[in-house]
Short mmCIF file of C-alpha atoms and ligand atoms in Angstrom, two decimals:
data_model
loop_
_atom_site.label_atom_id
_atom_site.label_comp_id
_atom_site.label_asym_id
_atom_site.label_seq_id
_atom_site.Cartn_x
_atom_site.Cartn_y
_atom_site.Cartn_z
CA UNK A 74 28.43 19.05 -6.93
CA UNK A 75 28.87 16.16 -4.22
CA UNK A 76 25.82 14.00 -4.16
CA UNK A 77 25.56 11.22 -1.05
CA UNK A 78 23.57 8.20 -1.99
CA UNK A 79 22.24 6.37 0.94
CA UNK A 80 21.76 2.38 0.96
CA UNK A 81 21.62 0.29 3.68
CA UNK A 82 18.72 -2.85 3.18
CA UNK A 83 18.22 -5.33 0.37
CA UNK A 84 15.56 -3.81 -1.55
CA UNK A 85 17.97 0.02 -1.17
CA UNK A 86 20.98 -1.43 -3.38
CA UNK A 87 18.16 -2.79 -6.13
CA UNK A 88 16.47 0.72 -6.55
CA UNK A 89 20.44 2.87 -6.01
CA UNK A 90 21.77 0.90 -9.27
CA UNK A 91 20.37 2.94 -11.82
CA UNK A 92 20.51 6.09 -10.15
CA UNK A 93 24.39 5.46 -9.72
CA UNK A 94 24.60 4.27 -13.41
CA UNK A 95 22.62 7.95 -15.00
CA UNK A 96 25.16 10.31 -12.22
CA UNK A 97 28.40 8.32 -13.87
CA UNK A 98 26.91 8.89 -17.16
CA UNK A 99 26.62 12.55 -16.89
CA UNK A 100 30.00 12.57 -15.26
CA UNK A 101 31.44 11.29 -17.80
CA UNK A 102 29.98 13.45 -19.98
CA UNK A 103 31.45 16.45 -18.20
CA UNK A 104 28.75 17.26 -15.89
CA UNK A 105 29.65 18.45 -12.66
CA UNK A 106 28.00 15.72 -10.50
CA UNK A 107 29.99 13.64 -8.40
CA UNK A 108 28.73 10.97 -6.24
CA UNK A 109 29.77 9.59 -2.57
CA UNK A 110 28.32 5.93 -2.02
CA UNK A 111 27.29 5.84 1.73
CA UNK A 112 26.00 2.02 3.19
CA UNK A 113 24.47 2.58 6.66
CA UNK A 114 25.78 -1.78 7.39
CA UNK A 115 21.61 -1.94 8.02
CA UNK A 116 21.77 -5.46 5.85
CA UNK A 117 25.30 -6.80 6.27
CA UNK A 118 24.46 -10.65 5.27
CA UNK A 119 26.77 -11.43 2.00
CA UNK A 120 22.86 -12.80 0.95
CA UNK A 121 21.65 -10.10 1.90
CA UNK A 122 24.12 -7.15 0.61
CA UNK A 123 27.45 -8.27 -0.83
CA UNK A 124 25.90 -10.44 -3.19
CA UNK A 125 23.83 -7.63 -4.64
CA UNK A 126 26.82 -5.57 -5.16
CA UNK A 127 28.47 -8.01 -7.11
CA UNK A 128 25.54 -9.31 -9.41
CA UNK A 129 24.25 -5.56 -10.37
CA UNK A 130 27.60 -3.89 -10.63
CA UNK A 131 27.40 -1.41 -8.15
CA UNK A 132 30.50 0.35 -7.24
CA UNK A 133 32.09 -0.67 -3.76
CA UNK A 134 30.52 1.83 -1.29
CA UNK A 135 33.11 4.78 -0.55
CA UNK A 136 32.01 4.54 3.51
CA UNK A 137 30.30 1.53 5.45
CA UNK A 138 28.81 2.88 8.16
CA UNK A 139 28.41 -0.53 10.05
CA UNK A 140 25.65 0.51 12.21
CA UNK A 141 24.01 -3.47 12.31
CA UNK A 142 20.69 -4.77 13.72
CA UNK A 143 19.18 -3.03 16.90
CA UNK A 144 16.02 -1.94 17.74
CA UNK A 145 14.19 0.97 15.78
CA UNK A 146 15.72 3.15 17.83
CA UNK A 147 19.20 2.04 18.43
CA UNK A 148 19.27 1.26 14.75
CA UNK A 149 18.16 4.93 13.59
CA UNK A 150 20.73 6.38 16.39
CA UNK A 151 23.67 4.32 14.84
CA UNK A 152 22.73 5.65 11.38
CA UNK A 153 22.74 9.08 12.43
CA UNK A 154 25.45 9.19 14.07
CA UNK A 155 27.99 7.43 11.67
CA UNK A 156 26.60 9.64 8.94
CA UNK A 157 26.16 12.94 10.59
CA UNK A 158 30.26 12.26 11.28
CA UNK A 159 30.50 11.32 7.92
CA UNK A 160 28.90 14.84 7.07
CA UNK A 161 30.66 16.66 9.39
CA UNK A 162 34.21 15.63 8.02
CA UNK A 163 33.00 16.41 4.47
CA UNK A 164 29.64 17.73 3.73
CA UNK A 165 27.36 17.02 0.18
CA UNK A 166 25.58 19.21 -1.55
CA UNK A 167 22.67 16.62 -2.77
CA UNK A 168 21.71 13.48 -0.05
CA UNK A 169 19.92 10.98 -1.82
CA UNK A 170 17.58 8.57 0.33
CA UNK A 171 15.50 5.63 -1.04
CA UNK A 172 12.17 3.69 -0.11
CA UNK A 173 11.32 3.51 3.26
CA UNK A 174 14.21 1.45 5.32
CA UNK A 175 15.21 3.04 8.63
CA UNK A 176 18.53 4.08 6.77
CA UNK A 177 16.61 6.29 4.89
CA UNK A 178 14.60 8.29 7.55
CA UNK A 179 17.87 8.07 9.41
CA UNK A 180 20.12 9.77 6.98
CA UNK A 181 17.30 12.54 5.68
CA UNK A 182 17.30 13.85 9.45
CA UNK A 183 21.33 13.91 9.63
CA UNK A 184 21.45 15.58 6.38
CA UNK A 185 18.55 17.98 6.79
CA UNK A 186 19.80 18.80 10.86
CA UNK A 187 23.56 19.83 9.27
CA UNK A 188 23.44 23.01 7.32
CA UNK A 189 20.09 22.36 5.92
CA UNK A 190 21.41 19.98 3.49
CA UNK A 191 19.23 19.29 0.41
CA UNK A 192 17.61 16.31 0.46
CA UNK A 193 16.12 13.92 -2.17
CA UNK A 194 14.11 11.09 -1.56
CA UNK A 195 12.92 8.44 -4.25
CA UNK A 196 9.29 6.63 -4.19
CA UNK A 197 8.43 9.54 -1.94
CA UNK A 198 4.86 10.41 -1.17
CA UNK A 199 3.68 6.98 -0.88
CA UNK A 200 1.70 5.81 2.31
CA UNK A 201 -0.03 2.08 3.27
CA UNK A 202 -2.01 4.59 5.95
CA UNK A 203 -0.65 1.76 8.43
CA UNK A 204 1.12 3.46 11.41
CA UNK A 205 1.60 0.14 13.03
CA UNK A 206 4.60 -0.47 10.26
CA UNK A 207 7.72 1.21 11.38
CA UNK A 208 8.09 1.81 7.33
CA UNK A 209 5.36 4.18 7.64
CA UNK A 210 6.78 6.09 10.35
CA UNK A 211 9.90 6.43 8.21
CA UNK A 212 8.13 7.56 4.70
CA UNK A 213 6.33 9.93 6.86
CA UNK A 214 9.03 11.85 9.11
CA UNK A 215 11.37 11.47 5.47
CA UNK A 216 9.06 13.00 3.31
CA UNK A 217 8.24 15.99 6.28
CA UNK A 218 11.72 16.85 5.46
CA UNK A 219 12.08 16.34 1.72
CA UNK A 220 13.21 19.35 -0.72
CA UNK A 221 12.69 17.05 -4.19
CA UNK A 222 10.38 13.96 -4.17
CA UNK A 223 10.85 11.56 -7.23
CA UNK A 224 7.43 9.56 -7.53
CA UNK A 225 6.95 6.27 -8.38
CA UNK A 226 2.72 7.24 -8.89
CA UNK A 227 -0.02 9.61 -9.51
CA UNK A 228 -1.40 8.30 -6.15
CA UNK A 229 1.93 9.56 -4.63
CA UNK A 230 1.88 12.62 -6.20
CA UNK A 231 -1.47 13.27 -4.69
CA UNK A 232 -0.90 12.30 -1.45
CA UNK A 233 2.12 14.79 -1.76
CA UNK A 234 -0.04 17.45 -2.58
CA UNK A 235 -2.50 16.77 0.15
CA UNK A 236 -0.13 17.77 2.82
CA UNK A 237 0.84 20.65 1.27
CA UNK A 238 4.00 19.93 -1.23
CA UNK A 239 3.96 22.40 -3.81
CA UNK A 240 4.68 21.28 -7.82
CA UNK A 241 7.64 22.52 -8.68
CA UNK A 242 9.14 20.09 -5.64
CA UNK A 243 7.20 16.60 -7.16
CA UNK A 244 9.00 14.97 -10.63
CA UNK A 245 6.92 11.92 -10.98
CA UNK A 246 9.81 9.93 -12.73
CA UNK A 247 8.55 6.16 -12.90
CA UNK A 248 9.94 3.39 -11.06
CA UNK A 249 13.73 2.55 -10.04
CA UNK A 250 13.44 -1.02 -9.24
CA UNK A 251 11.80 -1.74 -12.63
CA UNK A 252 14.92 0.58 -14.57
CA UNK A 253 16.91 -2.63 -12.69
CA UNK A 254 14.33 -5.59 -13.34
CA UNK A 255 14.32 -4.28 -17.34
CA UNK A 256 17.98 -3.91 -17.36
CA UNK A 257 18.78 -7.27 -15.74
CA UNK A 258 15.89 -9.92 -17.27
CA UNK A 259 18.45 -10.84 -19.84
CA UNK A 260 20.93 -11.97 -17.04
CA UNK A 261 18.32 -14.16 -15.24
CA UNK A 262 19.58 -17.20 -14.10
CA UNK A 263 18.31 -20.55 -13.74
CA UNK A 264 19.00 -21.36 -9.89
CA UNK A 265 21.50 -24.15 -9.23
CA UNK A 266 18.11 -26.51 -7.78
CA UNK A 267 15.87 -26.01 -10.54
CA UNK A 268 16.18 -30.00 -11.54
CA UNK A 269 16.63 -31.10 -8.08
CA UNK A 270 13.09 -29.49 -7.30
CA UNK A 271 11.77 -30.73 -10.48
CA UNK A 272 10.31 -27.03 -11.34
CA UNK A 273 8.81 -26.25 -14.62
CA UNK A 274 7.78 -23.11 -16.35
CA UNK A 275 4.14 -22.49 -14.42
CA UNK A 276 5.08 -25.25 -12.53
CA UNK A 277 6.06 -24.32 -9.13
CA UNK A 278 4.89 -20.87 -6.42
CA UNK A 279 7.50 -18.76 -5.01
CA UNK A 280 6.81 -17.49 -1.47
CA UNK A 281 8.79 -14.71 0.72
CA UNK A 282 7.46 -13.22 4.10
CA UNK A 283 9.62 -11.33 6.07
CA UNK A 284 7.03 -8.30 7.89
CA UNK A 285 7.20 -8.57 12.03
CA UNK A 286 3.38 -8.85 11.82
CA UNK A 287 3.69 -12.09 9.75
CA UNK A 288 7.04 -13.10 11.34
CA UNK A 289 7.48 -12.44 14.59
CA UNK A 290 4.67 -14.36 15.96
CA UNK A 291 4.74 -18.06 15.85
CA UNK A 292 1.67 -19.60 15.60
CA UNK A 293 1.08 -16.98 12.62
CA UNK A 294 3.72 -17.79 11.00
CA UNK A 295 2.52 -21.20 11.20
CA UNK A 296 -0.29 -20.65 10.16
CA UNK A 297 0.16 -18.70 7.43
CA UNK A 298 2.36 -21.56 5.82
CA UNK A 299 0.64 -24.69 6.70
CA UNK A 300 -2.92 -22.73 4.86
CA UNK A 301 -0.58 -22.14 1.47
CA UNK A 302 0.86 -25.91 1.91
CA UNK A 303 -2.93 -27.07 2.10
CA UNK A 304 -4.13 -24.77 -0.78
CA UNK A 305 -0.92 -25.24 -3.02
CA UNK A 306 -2.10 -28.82 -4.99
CA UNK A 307 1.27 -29.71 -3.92
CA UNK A 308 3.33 -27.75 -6.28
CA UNK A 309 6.77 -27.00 -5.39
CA UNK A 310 6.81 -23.74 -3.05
CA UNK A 311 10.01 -22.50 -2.95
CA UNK A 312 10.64 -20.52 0.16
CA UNK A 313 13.52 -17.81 0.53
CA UNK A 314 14.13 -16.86 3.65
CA UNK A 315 14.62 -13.54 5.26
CA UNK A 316 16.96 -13.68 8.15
CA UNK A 317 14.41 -12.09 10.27
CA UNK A 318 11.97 -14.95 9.12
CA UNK A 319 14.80 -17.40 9.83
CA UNK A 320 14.77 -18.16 13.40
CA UNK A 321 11.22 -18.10 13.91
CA UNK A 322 10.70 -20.72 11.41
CA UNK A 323 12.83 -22.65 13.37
CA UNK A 324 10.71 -22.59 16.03
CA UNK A 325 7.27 -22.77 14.01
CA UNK A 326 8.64 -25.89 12.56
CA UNK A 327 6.51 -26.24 9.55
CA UNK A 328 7.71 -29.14 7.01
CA UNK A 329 5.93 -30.33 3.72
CA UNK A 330 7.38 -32.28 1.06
CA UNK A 331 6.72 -29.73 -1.61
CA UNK A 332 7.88 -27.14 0.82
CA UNK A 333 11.74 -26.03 -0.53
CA UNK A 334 13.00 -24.06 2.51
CA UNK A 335 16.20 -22.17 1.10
CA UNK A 336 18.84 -19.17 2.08
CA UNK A 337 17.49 -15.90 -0.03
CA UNK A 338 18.35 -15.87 -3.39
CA UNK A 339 20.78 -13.71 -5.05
CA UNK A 340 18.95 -10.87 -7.08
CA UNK A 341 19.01 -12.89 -10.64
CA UNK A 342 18.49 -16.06 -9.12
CA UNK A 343 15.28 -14.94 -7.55
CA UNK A 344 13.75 -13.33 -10.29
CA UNK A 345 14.50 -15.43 -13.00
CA UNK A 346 12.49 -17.99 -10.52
CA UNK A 347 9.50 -15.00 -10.48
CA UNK A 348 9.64 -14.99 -14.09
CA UNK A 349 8.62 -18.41 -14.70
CA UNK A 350 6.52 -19.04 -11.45
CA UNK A 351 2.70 -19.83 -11.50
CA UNK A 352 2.26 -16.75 -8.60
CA UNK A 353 4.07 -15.23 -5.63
CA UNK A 354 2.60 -15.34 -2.24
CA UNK A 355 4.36 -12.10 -0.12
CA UNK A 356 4.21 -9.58 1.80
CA UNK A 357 7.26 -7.94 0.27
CA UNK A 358 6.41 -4.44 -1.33
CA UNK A 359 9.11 -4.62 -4.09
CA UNK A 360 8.33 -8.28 -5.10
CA UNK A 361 4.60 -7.05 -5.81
CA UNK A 362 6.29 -4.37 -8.55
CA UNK A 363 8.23 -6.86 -9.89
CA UNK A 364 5.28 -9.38 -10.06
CA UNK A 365 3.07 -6.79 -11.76
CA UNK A 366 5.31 -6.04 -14.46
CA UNK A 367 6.06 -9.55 -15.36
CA UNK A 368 2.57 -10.26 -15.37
CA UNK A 369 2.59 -12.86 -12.79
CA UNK A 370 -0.19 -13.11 -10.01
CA UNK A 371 0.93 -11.99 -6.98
CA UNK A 372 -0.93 -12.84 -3.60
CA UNK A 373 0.29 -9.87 -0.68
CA UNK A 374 -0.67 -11.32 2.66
CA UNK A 375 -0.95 -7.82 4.31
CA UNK A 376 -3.76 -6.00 4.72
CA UNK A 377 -2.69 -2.61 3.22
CA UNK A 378 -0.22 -1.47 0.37
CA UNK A 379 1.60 2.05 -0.39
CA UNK A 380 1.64 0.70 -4.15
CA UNK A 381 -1.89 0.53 -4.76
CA UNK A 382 -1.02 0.55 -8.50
CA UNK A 383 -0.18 -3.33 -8.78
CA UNK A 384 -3.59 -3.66 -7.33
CA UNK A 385 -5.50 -1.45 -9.42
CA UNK A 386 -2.79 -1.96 -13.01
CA UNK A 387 -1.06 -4.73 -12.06
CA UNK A 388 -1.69 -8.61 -10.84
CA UNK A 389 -1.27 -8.58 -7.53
CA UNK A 390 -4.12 -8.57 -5.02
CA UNK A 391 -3.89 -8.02 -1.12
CA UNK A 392 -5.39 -10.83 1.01
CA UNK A 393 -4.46 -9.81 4.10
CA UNK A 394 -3.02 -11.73 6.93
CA UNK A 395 -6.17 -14.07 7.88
CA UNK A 396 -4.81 -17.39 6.85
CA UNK A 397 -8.06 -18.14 5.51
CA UNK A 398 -7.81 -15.57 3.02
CA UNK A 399 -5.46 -18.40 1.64
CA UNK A 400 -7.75 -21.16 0.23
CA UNK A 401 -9.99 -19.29 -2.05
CA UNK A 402 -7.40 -17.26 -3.72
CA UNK A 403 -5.64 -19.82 -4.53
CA UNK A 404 -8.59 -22.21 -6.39
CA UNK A 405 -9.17 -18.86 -8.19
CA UNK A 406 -5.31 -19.06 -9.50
CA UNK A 407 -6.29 -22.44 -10.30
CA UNK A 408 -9.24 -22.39 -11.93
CA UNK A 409 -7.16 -19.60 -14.22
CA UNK A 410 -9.27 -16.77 -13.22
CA UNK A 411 -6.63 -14.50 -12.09
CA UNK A 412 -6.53 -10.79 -13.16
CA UNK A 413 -3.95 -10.43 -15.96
CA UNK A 414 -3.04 -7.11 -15.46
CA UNK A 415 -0.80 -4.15 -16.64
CA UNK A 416 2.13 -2.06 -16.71
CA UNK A 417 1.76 1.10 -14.18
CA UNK A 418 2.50 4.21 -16.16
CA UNK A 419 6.28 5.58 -16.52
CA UNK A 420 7.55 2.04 -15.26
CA UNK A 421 9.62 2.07 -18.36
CA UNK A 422 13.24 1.23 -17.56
CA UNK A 423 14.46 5.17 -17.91
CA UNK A 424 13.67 6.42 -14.36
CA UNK A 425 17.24 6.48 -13.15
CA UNK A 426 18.31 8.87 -16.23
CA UNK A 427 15.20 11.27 -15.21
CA UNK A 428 16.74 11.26 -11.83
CA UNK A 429 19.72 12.65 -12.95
CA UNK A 430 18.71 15.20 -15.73
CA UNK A 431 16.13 16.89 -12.70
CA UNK A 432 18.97 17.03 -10.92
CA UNK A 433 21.05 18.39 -13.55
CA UNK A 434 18.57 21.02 -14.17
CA UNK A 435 17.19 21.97 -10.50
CA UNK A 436 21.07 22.58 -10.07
CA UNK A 437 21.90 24.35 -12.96
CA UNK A 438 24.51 22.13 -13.46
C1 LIG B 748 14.07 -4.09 6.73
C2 LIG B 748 13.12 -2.93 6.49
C3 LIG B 748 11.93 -3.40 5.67
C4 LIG B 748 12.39 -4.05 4.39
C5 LIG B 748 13.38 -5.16 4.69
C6 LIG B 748 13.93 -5.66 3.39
C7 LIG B 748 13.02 -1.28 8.30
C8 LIG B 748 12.26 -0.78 9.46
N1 LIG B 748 12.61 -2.44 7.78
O1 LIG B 748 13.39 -5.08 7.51
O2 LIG B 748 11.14 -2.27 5.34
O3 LIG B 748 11.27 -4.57 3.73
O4 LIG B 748 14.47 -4.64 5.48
O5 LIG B 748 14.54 -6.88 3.48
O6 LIG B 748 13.96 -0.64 7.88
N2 LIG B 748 19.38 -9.66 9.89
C9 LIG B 748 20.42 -10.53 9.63
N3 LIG B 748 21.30 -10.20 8.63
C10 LIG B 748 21.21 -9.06 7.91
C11 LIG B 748 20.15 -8.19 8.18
C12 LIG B 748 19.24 -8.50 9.17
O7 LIG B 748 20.56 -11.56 10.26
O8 LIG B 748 22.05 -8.84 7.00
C13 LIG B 748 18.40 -10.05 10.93
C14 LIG B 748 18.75 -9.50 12.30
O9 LIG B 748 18.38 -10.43 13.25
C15 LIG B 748 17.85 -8.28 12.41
C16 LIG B 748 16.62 -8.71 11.64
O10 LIG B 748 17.12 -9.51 10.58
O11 LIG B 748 17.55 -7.95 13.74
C17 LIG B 748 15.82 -7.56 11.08
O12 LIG B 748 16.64 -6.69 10.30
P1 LIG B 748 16.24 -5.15 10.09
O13 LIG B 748 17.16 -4.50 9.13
O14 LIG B 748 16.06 -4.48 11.41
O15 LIG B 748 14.79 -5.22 9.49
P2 LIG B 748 14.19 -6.14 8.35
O16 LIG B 748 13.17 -7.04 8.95
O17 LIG B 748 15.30 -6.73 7.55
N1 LIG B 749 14.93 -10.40 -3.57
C1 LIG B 749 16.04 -11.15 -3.92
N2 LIG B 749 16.22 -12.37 -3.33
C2 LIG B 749 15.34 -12.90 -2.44
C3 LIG B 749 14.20 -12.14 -2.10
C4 LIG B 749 14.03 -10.88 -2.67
O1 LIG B 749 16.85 -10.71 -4.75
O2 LIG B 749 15.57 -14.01 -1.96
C5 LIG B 749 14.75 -9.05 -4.15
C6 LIG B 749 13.46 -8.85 -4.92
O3 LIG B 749 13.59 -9.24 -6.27
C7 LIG B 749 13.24 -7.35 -4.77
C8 LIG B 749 13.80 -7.05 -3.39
O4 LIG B 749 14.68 -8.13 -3.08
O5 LIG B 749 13.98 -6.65 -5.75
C9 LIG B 749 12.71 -6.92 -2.37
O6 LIG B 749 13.25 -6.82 -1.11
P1 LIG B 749 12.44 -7.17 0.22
O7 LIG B 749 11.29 -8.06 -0.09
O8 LIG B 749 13.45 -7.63 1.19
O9 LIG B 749 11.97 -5.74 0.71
P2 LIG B 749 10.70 -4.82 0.44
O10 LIG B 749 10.58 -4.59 -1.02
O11 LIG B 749 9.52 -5.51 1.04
O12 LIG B 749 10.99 -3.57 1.21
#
């Protein structure tokens, strides 16, 4: 059996890692499941791709499809295209699409439009009810098409059911980016300015934002980081930044001395600097997982989540995007009143092996 793993953004190659490692096990143990690596080139920043590869040991990809930046639309065209070629020349048996990146609405259509392909899709069913994110749009029109859903949630699994997925087509198998977060901790590194910034354990707030409705406007984005400069007690922010975030911030022109602009961070470089951080301020939806099981407080300047869980379990809490949301979160972190939280269930580290033995067994294999 021929499976196709799709990846094509950041957050993609962090959740295909243990998936890849659980098919190569049962390979090797004789199992007839054979895997095709597919990139879509969504994310083609060494900082943003190539540097994942290399730090989580994932296999060169067997086909780049090189489809770059465009639009929503001329980006989900490019994907199709390259892949449905792709397809065409040698079909799978099994596509397997992750999270909610164009790439991965992109491919399910090619895939489902040749030959009815099977298609998989990991952290299906879940939904921010926020049409206004083009993330939604692509969980949505993925999971319409979707033969086996692997959950991250019971709130998925429900929202599955609601519009009509029968059981025997939802395995609620945990949580793929924690399998990688568990598996990696022990290869956390210090980052190369950890003196130079004088950071200490508890000592310091990491910060990412990278959504267009934080972004892509520039008094926002302004605002947004002058209100966490004010509120911080100037402790050292660090500040990796999304290439989409980049060139704005140019413009926005924000400086602070306690404000550490900085290329993102390689995967074990970044989370190491989670691990030991006093909060995260975001509006990333895998850095709010992460957060929650490493039981740091985690501020999400949105103002809805498809992972309810590290609100409900876990530590994070949404503030939404009113700047002055800012202020009295923060004097709660400081006055040490922040929710401690817990792990979300099945976020164990063995999701990628489920994966792969429902596969095993919905193919008879
Ligand atoms: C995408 C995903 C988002 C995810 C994020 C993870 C969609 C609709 N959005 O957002 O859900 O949270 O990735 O990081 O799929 N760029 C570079 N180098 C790169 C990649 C992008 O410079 O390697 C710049 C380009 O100017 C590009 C812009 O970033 O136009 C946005 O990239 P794109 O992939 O369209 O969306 P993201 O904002 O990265
Ligand atoms: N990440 C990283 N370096 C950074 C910022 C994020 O390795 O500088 C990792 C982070 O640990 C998480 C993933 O990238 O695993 C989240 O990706 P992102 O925030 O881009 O996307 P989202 O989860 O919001 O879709």
């Amino acid at each position: 059996m021929l499976i196709d793993i799709i990846a094509g953004a950041r957050p993609n190659f962090i959740k295909i890692a243990p998936i890849i490692a659980a098919i190569e096990q049962k390979r090797d143990a004789g199992v007839d499941m054979h895997y095709r690596l597919v990139h879509t080139g969504q994310h083609y920043d060494k900082k943003m791709s190539g540097d994942f590869f290399e730090q989580l040991n994932i296999p060169a990809p067997h086909h780049n499809l090189e489809a770059g930046s465009g639009t929503q639309a001329e980006q989900t065209g490019k994907i199709m295209i390259g892949y449905e070629k792709l397809l065409l020349e040698k079909p799978c048996d099994l596509c397997i699409v992750v999270g909610d990146v164009t790439s991965t609405m992109a491919c399910s259509i090619a895939a489902k439009k040749i030959n009815n392909i099977k298609v998989a899709h990991v952290e299906g069913g879940i939904r921010s009810g926020d049409w206004t994110m083009p993330e939604e749009i692509n969980r949505i029109v993925t999971d319409s098409i979707t033969d086996y859903f692997f959950t991250t949630s019971n709130v998925a699994n429900n929202n599955l059911k609601n519009i009509g997925v029968t059981n025997d087509r939802i395995f609620f198998v945990g949580n793929t980016m924690i399998d990688t977060l568990y598996k990696q901790m022990p290869r956390f590194r210090q980052p190369f300015f950890w003196e130079q910034y004088d950071l200490t354990e508890k000592g310091y707030m990491v910060m990412t934002l990278h959504r267009p409705n934080n972004v892509d406007n520039k008094e926002q984005l302004h605002e947004l980081i002058t209100e966490i400069v004010n509120a911080s007690n100037g402790l050292p922010l660090i500040f990796p930044v999304h290439p989409r975030t980049a060139k704005m911030l140019e413009i926005a022109g924000v400086q602070a001395p306690n404000l550490h602009v900085i290329e993102p961070l390689g995967y074990l470089e970044f989370n190491y600097l989670v691990k030991y951080a006093k909060a995260v301020v975001t509006d990333s939806g895998g850095i709010t997982e992460e957060a929650t099981v490493m039981g740091i407080p985690c501020m999400t300047l949105r103002d809805s989540t498809e992972r309810p869980e590290t609100c409900t379990v876990g530590t994070n809490e949404l503030l939404g995007t009113d700047p002055r949301s800012i202020a009295p979160a923060f004097k709660k972190l400081f006055a040490g009143e922040w929710k401690k939280g817990d792990i979300p269930k099945m976020w164990d580290g063995k999701t990628g092996e489920r994966i792969a033995t429902h596969i095993q067994q919905i193919f008879s294999l």
